[in-house]
Short mmCIF file of C-alpha atoms and ligand atoms in Angstrom, two decimals:
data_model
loop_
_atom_site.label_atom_id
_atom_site.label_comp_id
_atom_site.label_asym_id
_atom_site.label_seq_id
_atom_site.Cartn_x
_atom_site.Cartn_y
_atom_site.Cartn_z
CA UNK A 56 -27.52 -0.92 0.48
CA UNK A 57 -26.26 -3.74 -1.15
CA UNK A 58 -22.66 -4.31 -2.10
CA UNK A 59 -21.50 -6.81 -5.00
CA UNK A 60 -17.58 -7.81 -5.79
CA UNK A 61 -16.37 -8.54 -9.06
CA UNK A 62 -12.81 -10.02 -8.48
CA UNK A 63 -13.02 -13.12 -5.19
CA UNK A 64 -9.23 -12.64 -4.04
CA UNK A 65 -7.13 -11.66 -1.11
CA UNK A 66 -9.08 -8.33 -1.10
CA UNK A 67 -12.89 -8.61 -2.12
CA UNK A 68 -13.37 -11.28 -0.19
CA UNK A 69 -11.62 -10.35 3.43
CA UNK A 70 -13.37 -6.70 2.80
CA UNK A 71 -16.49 -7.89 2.01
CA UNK A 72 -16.87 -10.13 5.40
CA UNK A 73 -15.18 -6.89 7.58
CA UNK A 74 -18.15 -5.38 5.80
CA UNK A 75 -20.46 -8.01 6.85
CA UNK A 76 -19.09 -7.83 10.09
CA UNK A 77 -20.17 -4.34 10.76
CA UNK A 78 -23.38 -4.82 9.79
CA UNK A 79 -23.38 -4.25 6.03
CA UNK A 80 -25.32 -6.40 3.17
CA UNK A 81 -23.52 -8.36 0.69
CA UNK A 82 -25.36 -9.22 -2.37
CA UNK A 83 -22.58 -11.45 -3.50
CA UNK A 84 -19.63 -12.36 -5.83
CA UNK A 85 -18.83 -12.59 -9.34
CA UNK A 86 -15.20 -13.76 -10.34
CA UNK A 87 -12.63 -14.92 -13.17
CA UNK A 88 -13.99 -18.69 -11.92
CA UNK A 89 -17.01 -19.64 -10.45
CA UNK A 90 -14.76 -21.81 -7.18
CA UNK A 91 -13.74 -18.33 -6.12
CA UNK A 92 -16.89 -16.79 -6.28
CA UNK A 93 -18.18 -19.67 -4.57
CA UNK A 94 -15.87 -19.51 -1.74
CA UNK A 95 -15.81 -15.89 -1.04
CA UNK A 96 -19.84 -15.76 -1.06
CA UNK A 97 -19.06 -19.03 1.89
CA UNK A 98 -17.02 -16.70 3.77
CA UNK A 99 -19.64 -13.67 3.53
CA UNK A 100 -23.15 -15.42 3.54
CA UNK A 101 -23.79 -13.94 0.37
CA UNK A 102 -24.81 -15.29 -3.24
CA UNK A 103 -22.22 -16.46 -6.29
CA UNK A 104 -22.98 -15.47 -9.67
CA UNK A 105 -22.17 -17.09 -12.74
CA UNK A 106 -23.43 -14.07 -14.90
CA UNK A 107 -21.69 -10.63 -14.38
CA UNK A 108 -24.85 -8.40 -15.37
CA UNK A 109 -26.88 -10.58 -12.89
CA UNK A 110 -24.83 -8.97 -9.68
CA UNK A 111 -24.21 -5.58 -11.27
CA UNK A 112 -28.11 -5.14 -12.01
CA UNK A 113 -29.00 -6.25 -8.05
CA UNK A 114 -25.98 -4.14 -6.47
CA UNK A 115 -26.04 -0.58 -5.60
CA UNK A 116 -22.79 -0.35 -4.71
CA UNK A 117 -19.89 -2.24 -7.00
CA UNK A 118 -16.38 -2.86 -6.15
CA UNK A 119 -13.99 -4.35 -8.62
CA UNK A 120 -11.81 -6.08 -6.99
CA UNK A 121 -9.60 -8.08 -9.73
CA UNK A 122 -5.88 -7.09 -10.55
CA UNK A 123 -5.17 -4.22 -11.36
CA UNK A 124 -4.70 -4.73 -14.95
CA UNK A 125 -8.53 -5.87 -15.57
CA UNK A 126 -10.32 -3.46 -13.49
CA UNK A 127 -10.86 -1.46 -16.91
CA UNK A 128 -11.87 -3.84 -19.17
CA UNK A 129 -14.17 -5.42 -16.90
CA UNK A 130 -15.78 -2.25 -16.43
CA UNK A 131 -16.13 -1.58 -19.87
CA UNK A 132 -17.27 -4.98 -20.83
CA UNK A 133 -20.08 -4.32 -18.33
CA UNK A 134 -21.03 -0.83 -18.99
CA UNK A 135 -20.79 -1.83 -23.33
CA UNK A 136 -23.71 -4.51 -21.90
CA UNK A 137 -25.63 -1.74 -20.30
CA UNK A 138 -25.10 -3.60 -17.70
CA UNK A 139 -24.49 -1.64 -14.47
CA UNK A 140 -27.66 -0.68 -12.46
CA UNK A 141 -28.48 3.38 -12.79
CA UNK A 142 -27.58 5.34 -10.25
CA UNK A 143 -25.00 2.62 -8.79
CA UNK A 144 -21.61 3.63 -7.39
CA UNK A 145 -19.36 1.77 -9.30
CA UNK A 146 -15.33 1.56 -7.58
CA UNK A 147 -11.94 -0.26 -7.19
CA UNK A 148 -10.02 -0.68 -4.89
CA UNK A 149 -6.34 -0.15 -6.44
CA UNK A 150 -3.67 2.51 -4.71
CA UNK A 151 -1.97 2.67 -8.10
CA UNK A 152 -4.79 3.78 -10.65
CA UNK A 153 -7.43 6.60 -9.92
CA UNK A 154 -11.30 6.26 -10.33
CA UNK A 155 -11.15 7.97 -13.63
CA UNK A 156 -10.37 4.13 -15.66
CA UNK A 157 -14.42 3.59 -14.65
CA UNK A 158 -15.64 6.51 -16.68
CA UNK A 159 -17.43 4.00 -18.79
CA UNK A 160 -19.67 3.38 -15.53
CA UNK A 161 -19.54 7.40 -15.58
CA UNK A 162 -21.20 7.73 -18.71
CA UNK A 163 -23.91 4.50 -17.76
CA UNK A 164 -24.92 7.10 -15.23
CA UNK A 165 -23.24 5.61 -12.35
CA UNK A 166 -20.84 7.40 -9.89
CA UNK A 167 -17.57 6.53 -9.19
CA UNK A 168 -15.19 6.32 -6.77
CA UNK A 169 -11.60 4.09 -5.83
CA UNK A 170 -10.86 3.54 -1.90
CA UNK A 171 -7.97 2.15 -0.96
CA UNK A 172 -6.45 0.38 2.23
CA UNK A 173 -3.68 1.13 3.45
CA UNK A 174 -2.62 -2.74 4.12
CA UNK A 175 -1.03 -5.61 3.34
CA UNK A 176 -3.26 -8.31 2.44
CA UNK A 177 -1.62 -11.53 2.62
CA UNK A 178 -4.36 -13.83 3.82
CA UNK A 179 -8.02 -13.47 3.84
CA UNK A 180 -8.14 -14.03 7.93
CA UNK A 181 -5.51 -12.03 9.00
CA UNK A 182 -6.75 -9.52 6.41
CA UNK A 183 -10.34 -9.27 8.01
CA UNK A 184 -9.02 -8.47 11.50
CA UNK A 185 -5.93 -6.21 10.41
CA UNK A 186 -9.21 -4.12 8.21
CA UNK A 187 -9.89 -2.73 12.10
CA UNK A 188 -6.75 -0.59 12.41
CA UNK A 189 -6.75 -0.01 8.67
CA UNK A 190 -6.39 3.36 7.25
CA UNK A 191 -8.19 3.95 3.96
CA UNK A 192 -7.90 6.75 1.19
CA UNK A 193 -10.81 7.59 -1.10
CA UNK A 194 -10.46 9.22 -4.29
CA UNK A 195 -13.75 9.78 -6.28
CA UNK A 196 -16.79 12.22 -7.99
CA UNK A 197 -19.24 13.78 -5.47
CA UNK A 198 -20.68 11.05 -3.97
CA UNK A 199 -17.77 9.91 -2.44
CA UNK A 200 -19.51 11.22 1.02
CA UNK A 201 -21.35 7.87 0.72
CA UNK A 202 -18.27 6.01 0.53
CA UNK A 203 -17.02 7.59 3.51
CA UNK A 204 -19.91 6.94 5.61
CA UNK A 205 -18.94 3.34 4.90
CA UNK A 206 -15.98 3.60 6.65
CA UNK A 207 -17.84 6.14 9.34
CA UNK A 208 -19.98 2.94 10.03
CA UNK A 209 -16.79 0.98 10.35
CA UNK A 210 -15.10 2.89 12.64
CA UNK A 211 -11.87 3.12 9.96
CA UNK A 212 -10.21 6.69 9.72
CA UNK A 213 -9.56 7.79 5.63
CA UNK A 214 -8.23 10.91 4.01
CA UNK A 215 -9.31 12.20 0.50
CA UNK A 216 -7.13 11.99 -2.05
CA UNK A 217 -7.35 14.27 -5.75
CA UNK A 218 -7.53 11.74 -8.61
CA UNK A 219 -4.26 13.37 -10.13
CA UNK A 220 -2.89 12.95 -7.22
CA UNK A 221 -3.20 9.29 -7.05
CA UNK A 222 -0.09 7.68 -8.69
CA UNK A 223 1.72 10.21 -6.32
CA UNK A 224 0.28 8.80 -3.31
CA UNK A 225 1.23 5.29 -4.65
CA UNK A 226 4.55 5.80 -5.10
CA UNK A 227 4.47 7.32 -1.12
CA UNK A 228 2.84 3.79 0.18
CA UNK A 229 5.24 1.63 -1.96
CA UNK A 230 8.22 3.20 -1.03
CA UNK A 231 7.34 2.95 2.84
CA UNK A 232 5.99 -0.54 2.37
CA UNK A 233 7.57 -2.49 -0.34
CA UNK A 234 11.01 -0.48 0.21
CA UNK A 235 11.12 -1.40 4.58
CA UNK A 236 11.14 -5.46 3.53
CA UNK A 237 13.88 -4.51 0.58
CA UNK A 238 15.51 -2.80 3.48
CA UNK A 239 15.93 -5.39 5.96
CA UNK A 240 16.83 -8.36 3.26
CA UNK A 241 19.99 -5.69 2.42
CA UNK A 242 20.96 -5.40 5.90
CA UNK A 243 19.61 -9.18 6.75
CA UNK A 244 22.18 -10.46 3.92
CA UNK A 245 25.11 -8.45 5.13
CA UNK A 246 24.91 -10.41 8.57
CA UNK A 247 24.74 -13.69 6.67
CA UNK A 248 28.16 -12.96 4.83
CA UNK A 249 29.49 -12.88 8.66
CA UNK A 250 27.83 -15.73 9.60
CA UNK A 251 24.07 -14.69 11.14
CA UNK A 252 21.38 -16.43 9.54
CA UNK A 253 18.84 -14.28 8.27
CA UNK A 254 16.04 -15.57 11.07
CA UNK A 255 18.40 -14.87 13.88
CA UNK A 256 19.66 -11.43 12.47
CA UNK A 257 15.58 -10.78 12.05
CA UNK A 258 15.11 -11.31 15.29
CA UNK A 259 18.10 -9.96 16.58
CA UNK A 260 17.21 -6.81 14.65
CA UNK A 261 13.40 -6.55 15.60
CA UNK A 262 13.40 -4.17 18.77
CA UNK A 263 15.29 -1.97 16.76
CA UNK A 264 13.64 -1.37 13.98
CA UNK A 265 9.89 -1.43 16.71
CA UNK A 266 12.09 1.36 18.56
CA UNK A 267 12.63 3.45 15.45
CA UNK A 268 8.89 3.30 14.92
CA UNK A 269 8.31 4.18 18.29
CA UNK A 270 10.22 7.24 17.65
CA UNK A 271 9.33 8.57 14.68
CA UNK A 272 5.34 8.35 15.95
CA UNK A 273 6.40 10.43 18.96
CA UNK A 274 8.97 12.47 17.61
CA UNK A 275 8.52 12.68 13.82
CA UNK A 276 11.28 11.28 11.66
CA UNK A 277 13.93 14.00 11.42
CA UNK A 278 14.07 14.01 15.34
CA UNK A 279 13.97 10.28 15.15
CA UNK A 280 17.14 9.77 13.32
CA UNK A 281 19.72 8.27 15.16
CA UNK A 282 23.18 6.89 13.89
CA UNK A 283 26.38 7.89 12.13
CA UNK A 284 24.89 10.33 9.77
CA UNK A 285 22.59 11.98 12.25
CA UNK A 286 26.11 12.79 14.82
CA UNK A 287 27.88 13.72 11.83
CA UNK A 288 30.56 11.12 12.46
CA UNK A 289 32.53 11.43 8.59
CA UNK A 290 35.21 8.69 10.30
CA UNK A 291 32.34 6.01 10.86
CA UNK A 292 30.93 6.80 7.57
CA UNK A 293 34.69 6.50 5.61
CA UNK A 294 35.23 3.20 7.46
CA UNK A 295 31.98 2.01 6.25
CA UNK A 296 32.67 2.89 2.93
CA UNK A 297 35.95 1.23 2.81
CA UNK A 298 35.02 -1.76 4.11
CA UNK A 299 31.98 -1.88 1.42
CA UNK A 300 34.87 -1.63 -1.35
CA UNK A 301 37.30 -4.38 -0.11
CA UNK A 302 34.22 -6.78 1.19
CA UNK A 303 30.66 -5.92 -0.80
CA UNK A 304 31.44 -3.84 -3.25
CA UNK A 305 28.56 -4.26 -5.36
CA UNK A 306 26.33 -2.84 -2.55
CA UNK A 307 28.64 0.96 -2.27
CA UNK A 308 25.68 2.37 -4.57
CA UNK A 309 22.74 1.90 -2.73
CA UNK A 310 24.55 2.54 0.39
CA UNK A 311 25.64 6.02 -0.86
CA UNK A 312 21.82 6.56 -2.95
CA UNK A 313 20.48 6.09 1.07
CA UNK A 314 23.20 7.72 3.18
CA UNK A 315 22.57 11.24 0.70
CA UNK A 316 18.69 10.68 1.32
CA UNK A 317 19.62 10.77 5.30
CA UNK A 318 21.89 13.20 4.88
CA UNK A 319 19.06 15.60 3.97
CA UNK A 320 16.74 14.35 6.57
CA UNK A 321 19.76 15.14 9.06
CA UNK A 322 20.12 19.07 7.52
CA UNK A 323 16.79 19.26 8.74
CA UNK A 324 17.27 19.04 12.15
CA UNK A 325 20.44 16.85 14.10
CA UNK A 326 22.73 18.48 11.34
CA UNK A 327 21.37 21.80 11.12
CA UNK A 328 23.99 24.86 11.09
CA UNK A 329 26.21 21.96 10.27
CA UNK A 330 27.38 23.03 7.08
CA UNK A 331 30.78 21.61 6.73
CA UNK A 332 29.46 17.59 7.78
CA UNK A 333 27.19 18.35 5.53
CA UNK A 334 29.36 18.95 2.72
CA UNK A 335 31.70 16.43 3.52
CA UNK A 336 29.04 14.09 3.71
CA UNK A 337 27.67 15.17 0.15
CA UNK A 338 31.45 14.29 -0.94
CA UNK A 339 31.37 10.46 0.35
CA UNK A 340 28.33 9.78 -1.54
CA UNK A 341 29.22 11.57 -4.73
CA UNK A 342 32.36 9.46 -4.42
CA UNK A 343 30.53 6.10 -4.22
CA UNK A 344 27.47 7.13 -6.69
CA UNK A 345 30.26 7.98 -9.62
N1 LIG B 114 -3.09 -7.54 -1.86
C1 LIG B 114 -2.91 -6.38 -1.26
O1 LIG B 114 -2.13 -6.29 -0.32
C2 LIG B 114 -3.69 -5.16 -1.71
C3 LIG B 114 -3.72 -4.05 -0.86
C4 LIG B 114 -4.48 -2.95 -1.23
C5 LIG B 114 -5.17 -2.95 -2.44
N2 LIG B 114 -5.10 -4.04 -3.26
C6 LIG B 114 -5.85 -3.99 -4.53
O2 LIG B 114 -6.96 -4.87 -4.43
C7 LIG B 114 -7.27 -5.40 -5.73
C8 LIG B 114 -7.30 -6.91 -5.66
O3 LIG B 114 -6.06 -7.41 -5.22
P1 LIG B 114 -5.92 -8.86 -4.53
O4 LIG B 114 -4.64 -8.86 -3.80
O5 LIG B 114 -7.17 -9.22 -3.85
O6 LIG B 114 -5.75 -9.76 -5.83
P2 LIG B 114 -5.99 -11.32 -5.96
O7 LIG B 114 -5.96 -11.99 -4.64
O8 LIG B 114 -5.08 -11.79 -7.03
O9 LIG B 114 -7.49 -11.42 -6.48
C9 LIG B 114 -7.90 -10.93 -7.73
C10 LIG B 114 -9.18 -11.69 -8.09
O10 LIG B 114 -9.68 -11.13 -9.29
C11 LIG B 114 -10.20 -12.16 -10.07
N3 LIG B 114 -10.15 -11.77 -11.49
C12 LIG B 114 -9.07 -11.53 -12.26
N4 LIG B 114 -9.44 -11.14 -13.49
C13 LIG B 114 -10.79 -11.15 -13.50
C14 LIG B 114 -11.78 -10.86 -14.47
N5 LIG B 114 -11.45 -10.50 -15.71
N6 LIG B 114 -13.08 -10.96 -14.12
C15 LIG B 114 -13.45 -11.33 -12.87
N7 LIG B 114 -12.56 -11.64 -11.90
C16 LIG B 114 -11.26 -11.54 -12.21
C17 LIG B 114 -9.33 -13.38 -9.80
O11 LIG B 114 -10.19 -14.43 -10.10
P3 LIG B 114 -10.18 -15.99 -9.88
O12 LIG B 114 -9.71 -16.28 -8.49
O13 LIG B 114 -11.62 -16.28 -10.04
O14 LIG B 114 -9.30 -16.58 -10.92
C18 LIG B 114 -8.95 -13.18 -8.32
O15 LIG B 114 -9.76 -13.90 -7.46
C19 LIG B 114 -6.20 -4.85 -6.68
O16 LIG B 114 -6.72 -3.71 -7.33
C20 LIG B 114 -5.07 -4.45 -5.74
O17 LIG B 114 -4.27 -3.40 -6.25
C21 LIG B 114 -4.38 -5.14 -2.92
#
């Protein structure tokens, strides 16, 4: 089987050598410029093309991995050439968009799919050994089974996701992801304003946040919660909301928008039967979110 990347970033090049790494073929690279073609192919023993139609007519499998933004019009562009190979599987590898923007491959007879890693790629080298531990999802028409023999080969777990269902499961990764690092700049810049630098409040704040994690893989989250909220201390919570007003008081918001999301964790299961901390609790953060 050979595999070709359109798109010689962050991702199509650190998957393509974990892919090479476990055994698979390469055929090579196409991308915006020819340098990053060239380099990616260095990294993955594997050819650079200067012609699109070139790679697409050699591969069987294709993964487009540009922005987001182009995948579609570089698959059209391809597919208005005639230019994918018959029978190829044509994919991306975006969490956002589903594998229905390649139905012009669909219609050139090819199958498609999208798979997805669950991962932050931030550099190509740290990318290729975090791929190990890397959960994928896979979204695709009925030959996704050849996709997920891929990943069989790799050793990487996946779950199948419905195409409608993709934006859906996008919104789930971002908010983990994206919204943790918002997270701990909010709390990181509320110890600055008494004085602890951000580095030393990271640090300071670490086994924490590792010990939260701990708990929530052996407990689940709504046994995991700890704090205020979860104890159903409405003093704590009215001192932290007065404070907020005199000192910060453009941060009351958010802190109410979160403490009501907790709130219904804690219903779950530390507040349960609770009713009246519950409904005061539901007060505060109307209060603040007027
Ligand atoms: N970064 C992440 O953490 C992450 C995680 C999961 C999934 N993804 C997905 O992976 C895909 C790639 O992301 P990335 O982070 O690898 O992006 P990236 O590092 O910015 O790389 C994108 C590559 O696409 C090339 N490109 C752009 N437009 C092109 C076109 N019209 N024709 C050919 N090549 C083109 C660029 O080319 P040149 O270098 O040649 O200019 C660049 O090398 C995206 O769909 C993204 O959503 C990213």
């Amino acid at each position: 089987m050979k595999i070709g990347f359109i798109g010689a970033g962050k991702v199509g090049t650190s998957f393509g050598k974990y892919l090479v790494n476990n055994g698979f073929f390469v055929e090579g690279y196409y991308s915006r410029s020819y340098i990053s073609a060239e380099k990616a192919s260095n990294i993955t023993n594997s050819k650079a093309y200067r012609n699109i139609s070139e790679l697409t007519q050699k591969a069987d499998v294709i993964c487009i991995t540009t922005n987001d933004d182009s995948i579609k019009s570089v698959c059209d562009e391809i597919a208005i050439n005639d230019g994918f190979k018959k029978g190829s599987m044509v994919g991306h590898m975006s969490g956002a968009l589903s594998s229905v923007i390649l139905e012009s491959a669909k219609k050139q007879n090819c199958s498609i799919f999208s798979l997805h890693p669950l991962q932050a790629f931030a550099s190509i080298e740290k990318a290729v050994l975090d791929l190990e531990n890397t959960v994928f999802s896979i979204e695709g028409d009925e030959r996704i089974k050849e996709i997920t023999k891929i990943l069989d080969i790799c050793g990487n777990k996946y779950f199948i996701v419905d195409s409608k269902d993709k934006t859906l499961y996008h919104i789930a990764a971002c908010i983990v992801s994206n919204y943790t690092v918002t997270l701990m700049d909010f709390g990181l810049a509320i110890f600055e304003t008494i004085g602890i630098d951000k580095e030393k409040g990271f640090r300071a704040l670490l086994p924490l946040i590792n010990g939260s994690l701990e708990n929530i893989n052996k407990y689940g989250t709504a046994a995991a919660l700890t704090g205020p909220i979860a104890r159903g201390d409405i003093n704590t919570i009215t001192k932290h909301i007065e404070e907020i007003k005199v000192r910060s008081p453009d941060m009351l918001e958010n802190y109410c928008m979160l403490g009501k999301k907790t709130t219904e964790l804690a219903s779950k299961m530390k507040l349960e039967g609770r009713e009246d901390i519950i409904k005061k609790l539901n007060e505060k953060w109307k209060e603040g979110l007027r």
